[in-house]
Coordinates of C-alpha atoms in Angstrom, one line a residue:
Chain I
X1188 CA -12.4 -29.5 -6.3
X1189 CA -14.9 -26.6 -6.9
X1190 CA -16.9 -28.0 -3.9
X1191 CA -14.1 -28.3 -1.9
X1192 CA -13.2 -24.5 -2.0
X1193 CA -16.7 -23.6 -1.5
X1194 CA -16.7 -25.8 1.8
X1195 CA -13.5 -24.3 2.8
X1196 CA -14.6 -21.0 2.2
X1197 CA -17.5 -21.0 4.4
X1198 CA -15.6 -23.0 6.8
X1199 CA -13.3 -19.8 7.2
X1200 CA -16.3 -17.4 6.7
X1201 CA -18.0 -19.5 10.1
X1202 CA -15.0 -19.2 12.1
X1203 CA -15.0 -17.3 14.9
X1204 CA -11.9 -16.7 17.1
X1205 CA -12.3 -19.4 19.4
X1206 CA -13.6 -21.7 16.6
X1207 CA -11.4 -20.9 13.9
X1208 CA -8.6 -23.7 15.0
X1209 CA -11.2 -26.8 15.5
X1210 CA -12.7 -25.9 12.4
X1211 CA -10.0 -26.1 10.1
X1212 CA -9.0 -28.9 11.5
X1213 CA -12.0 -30.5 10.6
X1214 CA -12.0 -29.2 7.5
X1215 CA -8.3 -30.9 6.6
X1216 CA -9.6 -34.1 7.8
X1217 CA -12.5 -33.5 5.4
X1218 CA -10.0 -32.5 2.8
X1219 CA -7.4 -34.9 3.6
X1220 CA -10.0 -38.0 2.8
X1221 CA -9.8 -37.3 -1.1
X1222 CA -7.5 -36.9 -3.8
X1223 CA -8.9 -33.3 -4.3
X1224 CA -7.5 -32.9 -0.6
X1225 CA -3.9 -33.7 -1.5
X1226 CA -4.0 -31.0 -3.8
X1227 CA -5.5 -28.6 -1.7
X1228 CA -3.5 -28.9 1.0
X1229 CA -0.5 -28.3 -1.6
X1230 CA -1.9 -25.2 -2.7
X1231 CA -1.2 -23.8 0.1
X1232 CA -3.5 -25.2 3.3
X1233 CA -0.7 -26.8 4.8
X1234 CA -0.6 -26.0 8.8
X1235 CA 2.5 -28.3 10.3
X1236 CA 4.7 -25.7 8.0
X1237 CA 7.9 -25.2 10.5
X1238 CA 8.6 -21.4 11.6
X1239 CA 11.7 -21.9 13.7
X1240 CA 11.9 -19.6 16.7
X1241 CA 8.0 -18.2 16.4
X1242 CA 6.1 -21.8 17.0
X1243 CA 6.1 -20.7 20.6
X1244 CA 4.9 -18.3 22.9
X1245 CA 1.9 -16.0 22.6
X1246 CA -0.1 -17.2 19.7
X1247 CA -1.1 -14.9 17.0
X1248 CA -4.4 -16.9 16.3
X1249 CA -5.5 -17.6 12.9
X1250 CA -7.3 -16.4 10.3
X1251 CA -8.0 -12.5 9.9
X1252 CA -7.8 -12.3 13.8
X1253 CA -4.6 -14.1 14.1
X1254 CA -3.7 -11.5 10.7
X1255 CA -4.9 -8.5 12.9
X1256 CA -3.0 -10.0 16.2
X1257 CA 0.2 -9.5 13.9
X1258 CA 0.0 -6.0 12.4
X1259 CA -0.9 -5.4 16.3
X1260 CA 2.1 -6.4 17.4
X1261 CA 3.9 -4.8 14.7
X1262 CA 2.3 -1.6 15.8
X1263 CA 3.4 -2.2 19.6
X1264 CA 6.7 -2.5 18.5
X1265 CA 6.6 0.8 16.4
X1266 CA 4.7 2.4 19.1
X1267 CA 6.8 1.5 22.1
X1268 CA 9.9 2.8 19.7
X1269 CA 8.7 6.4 18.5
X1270 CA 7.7 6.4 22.5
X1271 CA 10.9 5.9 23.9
X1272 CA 12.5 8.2 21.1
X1273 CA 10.0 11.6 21.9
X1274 CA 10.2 10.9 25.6
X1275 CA 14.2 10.6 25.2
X1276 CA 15.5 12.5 22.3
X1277 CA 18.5 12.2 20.7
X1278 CA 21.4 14.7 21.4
X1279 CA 20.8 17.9 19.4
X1280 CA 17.4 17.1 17.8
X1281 CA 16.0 19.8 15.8
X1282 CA 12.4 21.1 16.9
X1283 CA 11.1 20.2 13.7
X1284 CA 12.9 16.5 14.1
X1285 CA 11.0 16.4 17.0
X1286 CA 7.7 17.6 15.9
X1287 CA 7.5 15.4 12.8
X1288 CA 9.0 12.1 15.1
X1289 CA 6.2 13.1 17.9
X1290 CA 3.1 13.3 14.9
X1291 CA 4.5 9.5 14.0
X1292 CA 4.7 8.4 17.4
X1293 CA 0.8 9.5 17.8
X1294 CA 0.3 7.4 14.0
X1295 CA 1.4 4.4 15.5
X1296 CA 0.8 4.6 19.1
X1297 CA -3.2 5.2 17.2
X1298 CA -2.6 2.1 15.3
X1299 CA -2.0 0.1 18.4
X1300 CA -5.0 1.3 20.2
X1301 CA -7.3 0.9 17.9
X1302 CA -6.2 -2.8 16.8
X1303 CA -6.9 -3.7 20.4
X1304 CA -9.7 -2.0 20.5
X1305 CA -11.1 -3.9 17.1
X1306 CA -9.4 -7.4 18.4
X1307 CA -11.3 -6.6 21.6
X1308 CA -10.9 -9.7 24.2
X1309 CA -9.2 -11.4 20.9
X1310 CA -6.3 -9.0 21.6
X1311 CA -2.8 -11.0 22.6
X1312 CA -1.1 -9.5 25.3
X1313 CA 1.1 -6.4 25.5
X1314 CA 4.8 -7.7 24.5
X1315 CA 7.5 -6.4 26.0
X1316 CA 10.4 -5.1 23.6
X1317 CA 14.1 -4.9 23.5
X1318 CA 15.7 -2.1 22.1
X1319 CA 19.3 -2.5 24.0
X1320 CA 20.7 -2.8 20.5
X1321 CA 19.6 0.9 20.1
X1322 CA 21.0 3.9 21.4
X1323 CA 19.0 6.8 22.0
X1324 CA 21.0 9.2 22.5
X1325 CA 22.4 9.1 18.7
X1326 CA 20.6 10.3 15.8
X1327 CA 22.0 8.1 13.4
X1328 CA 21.4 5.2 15.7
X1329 CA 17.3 6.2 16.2
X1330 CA 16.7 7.0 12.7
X1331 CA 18.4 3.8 11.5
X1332 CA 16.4 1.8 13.4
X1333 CA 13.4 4.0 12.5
X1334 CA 13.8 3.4 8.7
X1335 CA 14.3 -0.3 9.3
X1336 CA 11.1 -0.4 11.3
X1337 CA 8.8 1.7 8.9
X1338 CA 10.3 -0.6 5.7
X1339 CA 9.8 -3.5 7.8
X1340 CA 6.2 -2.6 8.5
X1341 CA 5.4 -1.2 4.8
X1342 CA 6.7 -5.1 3.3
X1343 CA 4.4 -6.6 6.0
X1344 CA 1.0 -4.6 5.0
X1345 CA 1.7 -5.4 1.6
X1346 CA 2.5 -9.0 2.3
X1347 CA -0.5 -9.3 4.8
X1348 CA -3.4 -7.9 2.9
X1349 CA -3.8 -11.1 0.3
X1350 CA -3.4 -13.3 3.6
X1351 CA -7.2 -11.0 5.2
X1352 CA -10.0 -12.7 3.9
X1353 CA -12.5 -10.1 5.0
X1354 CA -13.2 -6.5 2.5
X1355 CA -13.1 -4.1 5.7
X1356 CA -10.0 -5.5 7.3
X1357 CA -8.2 -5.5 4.0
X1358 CA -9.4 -1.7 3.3
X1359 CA -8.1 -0.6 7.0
X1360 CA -4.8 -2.1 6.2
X1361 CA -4.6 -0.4 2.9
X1362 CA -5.5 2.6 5.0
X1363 CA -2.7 2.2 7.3
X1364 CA 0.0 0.9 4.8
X1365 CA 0.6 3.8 3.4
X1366 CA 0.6 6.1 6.2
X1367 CA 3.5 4.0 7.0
X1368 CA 5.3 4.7 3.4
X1369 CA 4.9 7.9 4.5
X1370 CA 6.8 7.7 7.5
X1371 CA 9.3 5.2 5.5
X1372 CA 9.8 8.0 2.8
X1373 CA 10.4 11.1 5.7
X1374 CA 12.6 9.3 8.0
X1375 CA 15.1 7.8 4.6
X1376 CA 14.4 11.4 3.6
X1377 CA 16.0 12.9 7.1
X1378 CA 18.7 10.0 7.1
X1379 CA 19.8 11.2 3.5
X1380 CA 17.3 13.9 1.5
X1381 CA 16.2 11.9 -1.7
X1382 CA 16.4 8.4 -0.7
X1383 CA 12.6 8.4 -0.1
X1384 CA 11.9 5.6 -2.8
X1385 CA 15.5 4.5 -3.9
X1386 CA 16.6 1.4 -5.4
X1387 CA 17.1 0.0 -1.8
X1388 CA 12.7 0.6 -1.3
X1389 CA 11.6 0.5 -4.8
X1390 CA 12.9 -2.3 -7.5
X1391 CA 12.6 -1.9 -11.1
X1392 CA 9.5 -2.3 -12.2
X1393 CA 8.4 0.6 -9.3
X1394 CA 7.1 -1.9 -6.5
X1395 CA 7.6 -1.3 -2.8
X1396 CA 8.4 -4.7 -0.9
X1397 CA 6.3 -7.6 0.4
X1398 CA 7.1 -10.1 2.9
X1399 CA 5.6 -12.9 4.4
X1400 CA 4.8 -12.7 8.2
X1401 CA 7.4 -15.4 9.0
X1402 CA 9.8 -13.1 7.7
X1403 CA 8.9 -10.1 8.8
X1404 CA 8.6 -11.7 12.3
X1405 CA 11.9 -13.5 12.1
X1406 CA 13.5 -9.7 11.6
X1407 CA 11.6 -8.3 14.3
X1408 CA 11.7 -10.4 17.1
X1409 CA 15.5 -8.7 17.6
X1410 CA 13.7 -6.6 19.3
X1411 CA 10.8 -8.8 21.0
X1412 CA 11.1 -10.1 24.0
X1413 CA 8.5 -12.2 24.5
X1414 CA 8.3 -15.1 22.5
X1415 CA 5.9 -15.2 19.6
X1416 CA 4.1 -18.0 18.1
X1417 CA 3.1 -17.4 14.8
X1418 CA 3.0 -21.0 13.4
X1419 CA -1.1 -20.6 13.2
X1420 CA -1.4 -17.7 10.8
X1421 CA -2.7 -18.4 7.2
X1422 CA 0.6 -18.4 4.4
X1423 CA -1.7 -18.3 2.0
Chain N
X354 CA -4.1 3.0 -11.1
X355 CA -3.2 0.2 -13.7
X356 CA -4.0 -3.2 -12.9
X357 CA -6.9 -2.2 -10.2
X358 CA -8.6 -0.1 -13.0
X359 CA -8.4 -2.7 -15.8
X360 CA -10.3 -5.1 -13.3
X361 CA -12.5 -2.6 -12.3
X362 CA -13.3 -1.3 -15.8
X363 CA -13.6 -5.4 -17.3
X364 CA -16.0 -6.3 -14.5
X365 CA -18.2 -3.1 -15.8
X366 CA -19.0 -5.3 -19.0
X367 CA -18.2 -9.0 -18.0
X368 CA -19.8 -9.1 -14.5
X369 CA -18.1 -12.7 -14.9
X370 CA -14.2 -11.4 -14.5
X371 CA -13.1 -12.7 -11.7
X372 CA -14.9 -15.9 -11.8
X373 CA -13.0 -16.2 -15.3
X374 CA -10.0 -15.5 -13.8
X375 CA -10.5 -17.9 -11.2
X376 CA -7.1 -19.2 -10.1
X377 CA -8.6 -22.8 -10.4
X378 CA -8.6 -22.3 -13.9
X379 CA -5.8 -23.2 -16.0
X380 CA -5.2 -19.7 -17.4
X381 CA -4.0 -18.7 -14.1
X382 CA -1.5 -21.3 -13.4
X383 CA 1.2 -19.0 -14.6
X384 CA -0.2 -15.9 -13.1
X385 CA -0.3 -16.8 -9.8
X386 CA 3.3 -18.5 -10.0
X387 CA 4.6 -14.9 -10.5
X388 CA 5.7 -14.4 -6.7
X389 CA 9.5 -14.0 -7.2
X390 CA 10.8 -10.8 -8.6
X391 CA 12.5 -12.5 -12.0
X392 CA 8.5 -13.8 -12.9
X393 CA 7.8 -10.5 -11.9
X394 CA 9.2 -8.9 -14.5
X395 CA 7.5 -11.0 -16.7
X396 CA 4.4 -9.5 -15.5
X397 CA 2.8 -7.9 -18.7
X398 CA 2.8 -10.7 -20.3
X399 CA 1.7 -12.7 -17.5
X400 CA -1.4 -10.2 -17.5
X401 CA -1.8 -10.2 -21.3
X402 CA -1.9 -14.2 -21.8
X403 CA -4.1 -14.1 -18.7
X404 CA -6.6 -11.8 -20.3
X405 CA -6.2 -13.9 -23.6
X406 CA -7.1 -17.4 -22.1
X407 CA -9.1 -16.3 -20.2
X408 CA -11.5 -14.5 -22.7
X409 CA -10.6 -16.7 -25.5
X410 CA -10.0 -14.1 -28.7
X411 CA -9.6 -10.8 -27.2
X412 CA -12.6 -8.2 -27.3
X413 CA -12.4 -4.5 -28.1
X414 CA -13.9 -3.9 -24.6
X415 CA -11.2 -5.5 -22.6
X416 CA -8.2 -3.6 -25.4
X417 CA -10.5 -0.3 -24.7
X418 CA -10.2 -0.6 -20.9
X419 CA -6.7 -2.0 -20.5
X420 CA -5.8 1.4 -23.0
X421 CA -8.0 3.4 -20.6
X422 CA -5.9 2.7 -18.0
X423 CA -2.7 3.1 -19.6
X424 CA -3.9 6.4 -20.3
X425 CA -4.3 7.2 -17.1
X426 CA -0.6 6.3 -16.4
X427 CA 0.5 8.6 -19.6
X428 CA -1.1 11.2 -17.5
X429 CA 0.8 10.7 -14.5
X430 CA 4.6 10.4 -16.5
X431 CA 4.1 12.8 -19.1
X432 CA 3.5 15.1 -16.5
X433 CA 6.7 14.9 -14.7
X434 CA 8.4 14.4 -17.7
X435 CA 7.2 17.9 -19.4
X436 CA 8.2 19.3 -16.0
X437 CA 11.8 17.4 -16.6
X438 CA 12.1 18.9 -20.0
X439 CA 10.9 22.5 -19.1
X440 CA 13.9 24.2 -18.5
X441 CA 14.3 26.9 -15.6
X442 CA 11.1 25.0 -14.2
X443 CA 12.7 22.8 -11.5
X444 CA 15.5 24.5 -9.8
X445 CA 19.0 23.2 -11.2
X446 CA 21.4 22.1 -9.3
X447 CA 19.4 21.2 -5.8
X448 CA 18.3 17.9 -5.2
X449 CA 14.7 18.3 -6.4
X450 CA 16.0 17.2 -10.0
X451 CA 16.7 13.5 -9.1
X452 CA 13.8 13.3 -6.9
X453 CA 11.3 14.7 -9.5
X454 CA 13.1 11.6 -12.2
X455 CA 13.0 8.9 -9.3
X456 CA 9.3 9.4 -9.4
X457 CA 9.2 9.9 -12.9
X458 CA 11.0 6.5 -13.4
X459 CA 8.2 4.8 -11.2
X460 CA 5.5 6.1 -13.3
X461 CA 7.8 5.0 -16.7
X462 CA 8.1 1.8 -14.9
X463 CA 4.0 1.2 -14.6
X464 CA 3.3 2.6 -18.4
X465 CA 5.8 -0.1 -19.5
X466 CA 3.6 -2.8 -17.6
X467 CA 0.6 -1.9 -18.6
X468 CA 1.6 -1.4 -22.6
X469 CA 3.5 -4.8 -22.2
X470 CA 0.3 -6.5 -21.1
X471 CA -1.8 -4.7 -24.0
X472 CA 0.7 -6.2 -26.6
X473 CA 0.5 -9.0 -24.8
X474 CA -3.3 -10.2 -24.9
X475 CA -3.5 -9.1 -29.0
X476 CA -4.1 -5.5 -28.8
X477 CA -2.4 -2.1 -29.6
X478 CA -1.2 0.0 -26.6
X479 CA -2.5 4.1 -27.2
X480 CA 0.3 6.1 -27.6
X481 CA 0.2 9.4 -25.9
X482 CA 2.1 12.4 -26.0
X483 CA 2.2 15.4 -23.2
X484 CA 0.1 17.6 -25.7
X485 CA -2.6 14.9 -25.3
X486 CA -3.2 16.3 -21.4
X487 CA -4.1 19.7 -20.2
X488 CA -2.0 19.8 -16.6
X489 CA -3.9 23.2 -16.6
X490 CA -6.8 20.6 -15.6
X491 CA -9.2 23.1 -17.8
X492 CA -7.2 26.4 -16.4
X493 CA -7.2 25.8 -12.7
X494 CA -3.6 25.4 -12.9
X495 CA -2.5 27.9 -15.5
X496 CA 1.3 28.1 -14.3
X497 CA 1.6 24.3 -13.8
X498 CA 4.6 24.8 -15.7
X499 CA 5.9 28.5 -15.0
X500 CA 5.8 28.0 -11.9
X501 CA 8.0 25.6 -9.8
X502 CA 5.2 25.5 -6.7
X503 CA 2.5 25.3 -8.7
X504 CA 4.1 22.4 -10.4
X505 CA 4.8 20.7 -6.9
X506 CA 0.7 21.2 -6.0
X507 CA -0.5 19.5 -8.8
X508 CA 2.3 16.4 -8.7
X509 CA 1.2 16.5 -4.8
X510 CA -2.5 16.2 -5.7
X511 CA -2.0 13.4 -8.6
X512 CA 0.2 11.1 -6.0
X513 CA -2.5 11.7 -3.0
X514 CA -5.5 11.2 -5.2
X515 CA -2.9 8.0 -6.6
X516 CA -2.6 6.6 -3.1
X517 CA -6.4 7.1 -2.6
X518 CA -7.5 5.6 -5.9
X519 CA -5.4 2.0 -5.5
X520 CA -6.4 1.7 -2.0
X521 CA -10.4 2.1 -3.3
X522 CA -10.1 -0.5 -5.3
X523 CA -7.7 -3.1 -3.3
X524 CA -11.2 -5.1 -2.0
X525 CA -12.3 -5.7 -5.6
X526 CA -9.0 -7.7 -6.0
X527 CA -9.2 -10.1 -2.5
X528 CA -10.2 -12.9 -5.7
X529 CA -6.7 -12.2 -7.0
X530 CA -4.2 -12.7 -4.1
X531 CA -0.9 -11.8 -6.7
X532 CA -2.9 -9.3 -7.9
X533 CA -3.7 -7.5 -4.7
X534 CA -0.7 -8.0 -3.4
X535 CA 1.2 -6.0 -6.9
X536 CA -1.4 -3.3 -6.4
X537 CA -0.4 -2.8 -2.5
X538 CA 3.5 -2.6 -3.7
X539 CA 2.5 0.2 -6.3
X540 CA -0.1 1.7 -3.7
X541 CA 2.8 2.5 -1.1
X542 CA 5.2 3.6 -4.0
X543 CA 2.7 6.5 -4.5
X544 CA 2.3 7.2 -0.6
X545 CA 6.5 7.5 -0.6
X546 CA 6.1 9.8 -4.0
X547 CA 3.3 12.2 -2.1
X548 CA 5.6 12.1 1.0
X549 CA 8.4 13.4 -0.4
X550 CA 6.6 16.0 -2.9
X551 CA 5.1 17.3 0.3
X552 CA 8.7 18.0 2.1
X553 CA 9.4 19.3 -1.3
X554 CA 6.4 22.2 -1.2
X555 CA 8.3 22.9 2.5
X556 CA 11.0 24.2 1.1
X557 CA 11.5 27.9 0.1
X558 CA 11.6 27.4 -3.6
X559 CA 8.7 24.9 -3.3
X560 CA 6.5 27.3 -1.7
X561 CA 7.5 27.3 1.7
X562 CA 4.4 25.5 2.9
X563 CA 6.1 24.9 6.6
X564 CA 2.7 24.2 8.2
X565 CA 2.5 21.0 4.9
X566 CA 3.5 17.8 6.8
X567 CA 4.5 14.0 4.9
X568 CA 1.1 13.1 6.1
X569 CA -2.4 13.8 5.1
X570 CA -4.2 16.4 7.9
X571 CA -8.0 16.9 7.9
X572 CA -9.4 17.2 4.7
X573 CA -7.7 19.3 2.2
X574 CA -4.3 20.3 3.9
X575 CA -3.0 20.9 0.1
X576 CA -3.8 24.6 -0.1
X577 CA -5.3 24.5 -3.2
X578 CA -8.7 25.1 -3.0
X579 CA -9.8 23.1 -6.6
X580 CA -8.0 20.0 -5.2
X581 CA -10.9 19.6 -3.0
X582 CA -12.2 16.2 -4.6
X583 CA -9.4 14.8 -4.3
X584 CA -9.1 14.8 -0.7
X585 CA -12.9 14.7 0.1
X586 CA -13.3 12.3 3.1
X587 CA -9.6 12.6 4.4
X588 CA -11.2 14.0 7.5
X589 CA -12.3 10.9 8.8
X590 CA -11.6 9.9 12.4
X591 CA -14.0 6.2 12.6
X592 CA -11.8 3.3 11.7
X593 CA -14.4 0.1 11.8
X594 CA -17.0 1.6 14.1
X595 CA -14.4 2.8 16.4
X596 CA -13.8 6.6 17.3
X597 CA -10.1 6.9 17.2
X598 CA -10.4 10.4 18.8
X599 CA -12.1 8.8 21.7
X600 CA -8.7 6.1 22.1
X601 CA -7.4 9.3 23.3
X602 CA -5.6 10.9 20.0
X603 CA -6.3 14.5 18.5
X604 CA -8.3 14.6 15.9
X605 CA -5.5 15.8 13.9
X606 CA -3.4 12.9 14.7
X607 CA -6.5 10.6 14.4
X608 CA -7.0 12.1 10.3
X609 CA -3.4 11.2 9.9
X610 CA -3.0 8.3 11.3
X611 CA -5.2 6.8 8.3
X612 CA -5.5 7.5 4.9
X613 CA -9.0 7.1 3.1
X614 CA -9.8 5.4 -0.1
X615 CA -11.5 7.3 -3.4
X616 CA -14.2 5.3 -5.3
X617 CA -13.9 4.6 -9.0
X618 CA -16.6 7.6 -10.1
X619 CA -14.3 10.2 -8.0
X620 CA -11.3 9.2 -9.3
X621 CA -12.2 9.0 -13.0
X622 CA -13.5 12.5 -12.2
X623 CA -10.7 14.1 -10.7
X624 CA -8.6 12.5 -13.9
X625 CA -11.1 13.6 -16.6
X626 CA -9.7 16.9 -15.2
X627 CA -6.5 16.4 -17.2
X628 CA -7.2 14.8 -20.8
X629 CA -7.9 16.7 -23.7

């Protein structure tokens, strides 16, 4: 058993972007041929897990690129929102509405860039969004989605950064994460002044949320076009 | 700074910790089970049998740290709660009174963890009160609580240099996925907590700080001068090797956009600050 997870740890450590896929499927062949295997694979290696709705389209990847891939197009999604919002304001927005949404727009639009930049020719594609189900022109409407987004996207970091199997990417997530909590707690706070951690963020024992990225995915694609496949990532 | 710290502080004297809390082991069967939120409010003692099979008996090193850590979470609650119980301190009747006892409640919520998972693995939880800690942190802060702003810089300082110390310490736990992931959900409490305390210091009777945005800018944006440790390195703009000015973002924006860990040494000095 203790062999086994040293194997599969350097497996993982050897994989490259291109490589990561063939390995690992060598390495559950490997696995596969022993009883150890069985119980490895039930601990969590298991890859034909069904994600209904994101086991087609642009593939994340696997591993911490496929990990990266996500939170990238998490940040697209935020980016091309907070975009739309400072280029078309809502009716009546305050300078200092606009000032504060315009500094988050730069955040994430920052976040985007420099995931590409670090995915380099790893990078998926840019993915088009939908935001018909929003309208612009209402402040309750653009904040609403704004505080869904920046929750959304606070439970994903948290949920992501056990998934990274690399220090560095795990500390630029953590670096990231809560520069979104930030956002999360000023845009609840302009929705309704003191709702910045409330029982709907924080639970009882004072821990923000954590989802998986089949969940967070399956909430955002709402407002992803293009298809997403997401059946390649790690779960665990 | 709880569960981070306790790791931190136990792999100090057992260079071993993490291989002993190995999740192959049997000790951590239960620990790593702890995913849903009803286990997770099982978590002390999760953490204290953990501790307990995993060292066997219990030493007075691993007691000593998990208390050292505890004490670090007295700090952060007593303080809000001697500013509760000040009265004229925070302004009656506006909405900074339930903010300032939301956050307390957080900071309640990860004393009561930590002294759970103390009494848990065999040992005796310290037992602080608010005249344990000097908020003055030795007299820079003489009117922490005279002085409503004053009061607001420090809490701003304690949940900044929070945010920074969990997210120092998040690559020591990669061995301990639940771990980790527990930490992160605290970490990004404490970046909502400094959020809101900044919009608070906004405000007129906060200090009217208008220039003082949610987000960290450049490298001590706090306006107190001795908080300067605490946001040493918040200036950075390079994000793995690459320039985020050069993507085409202000440097401003580019400070923002990321906030920066503290190491271990620079947090326990900052906090030294504030125990008698």
């Amino acid at each position: 058993m203790k062999s086994l997870q040293g194997e599969k740890e350097i497996l993982l450590q050897e994989s490259g972007i291109l490589t990561a896929k063939l390995q690992r499927r060598s390495f559950l062949q490997y696995a596969g041929a022993g009883v150890a295997g069985v119980a490895l694979i039930a601990a969590g290696c298991k890859k034909d897990k069904s994600t209904p709705g994101l086991d087609t389209g642009v593939d994340l990847g696997s591993g911490d690129p496929g990990i990266l891939n996500y939170a990238y197009a998490l940040e697209q999604l935020e980016g091309a929102f907070y975009d739309a919002v400072v280029k078309s304001p809502y009716t009546g927005i305050p300078a200092n509405e606009l000032a504060l949404l315009t500094d988050i727009r730069d955040h994430e639009l920052a976040h985007r860039e420099f995931f590409k930049k670090a995915l380099g020719t790893g990078a998926i594609v840019s993915l088009t969004v939908d935001f018909s189900s929003i309208n612009f022109a209402d402040r309750a409407s653009v904040l609403n989605t704004a505080k869904a987004f920046e929750d959304l996207g606070v439970s994903a970091y948290n949920g992501a950064g056990k998934l990274l199997k690399t220090a560095k990417y795990l500390e630029v997530a953590g670096k990231i994460v809560s520069v979104e909590a930030r956002h999360a707690a000023l845009i609840r706070d302009l929705i309704s002044n003191g709702t910045f951690a409330d029982s709907t963020a924080v639970d009882a024992n004072g821990l923000d949320g954590a989802r998986t990225p089949i969940q967070v995915l399956t909430i955002a694609k709402t407002y992803i076009k293009t298809a997403i496949n997401a059946s390649n990532l790690p779960t665990s | 700074m709880n569960i981070i710290n306790i790791l931190e502080e136990i792999e100090k004297v057992d260079g071993e910790v993490y291989e002993r809390l190995n999740p192959r082991r049997a000790a951590m069967k239960s620990f790593y089970g702890f995913g849903s939120k009803v286990a997770l409010a099982a978590l002390p003692m999760a953490l204290g049998s953990m501790f307990k099979k995993a060292y066997g008996q219990t030493t007075t090193s691993v007691i000593d740290v998990l208390n050292f850590a505890l004490t670090l979470e007295y700090i952060e609650y007593n303080f809000y709660q001697t500013g509760i119980n000040t009265a004229g301190l925070i302004p009656a009747g506006t909405p900074a009174v339930a903010a300032i006892a939301n956050i307390r409640d957080h900071e309640l919520a990860h004393v009561n963890l930590l002294k759970g998972a103390i009494t848990a693995s065999g040992g005796t939880p310290v037992s602080y009160t608010a005249a344990s800690f000097d908020f003055t942190a030795k007299g820079n802060f003489p009117t922490v609580f005279s002085d409503y702003p004053t009061f607001l810089a420090v809490a701003q300082v304690f949940e900044d240099t929070g945010v920074r110390a969990y997210k120092g310490q998040a690559g020591n736990l990669m061995s301990s996925p639940s771990v980790l992931q527990t930490a992160l959900q605290i970490h990004s409490v404490e970046a909502r907590h400094a959020a809101h305390i900044r919009q608070m210091r906004k405000a007129p009777a906060g200090g009217g700080l208008t220039n003082l945005k949610p987000w960290i800018t450049g490298a001590n944006d706090s306006g107190v001068a001795a908080a300067a440790a605490s946001y040493a390195g918040e200036d950075n703009v390079t994000q793995l090797d690459i320039n985020i000015p050069g993507l085409g973002f202000s440097v401003n924006a580019s400070t923002e956009a990321f906030d920066e860990p503290l190491t271990m040494p620079q947090v326990l000095s900052i906090a030294s600050l504030f125990i008698k």
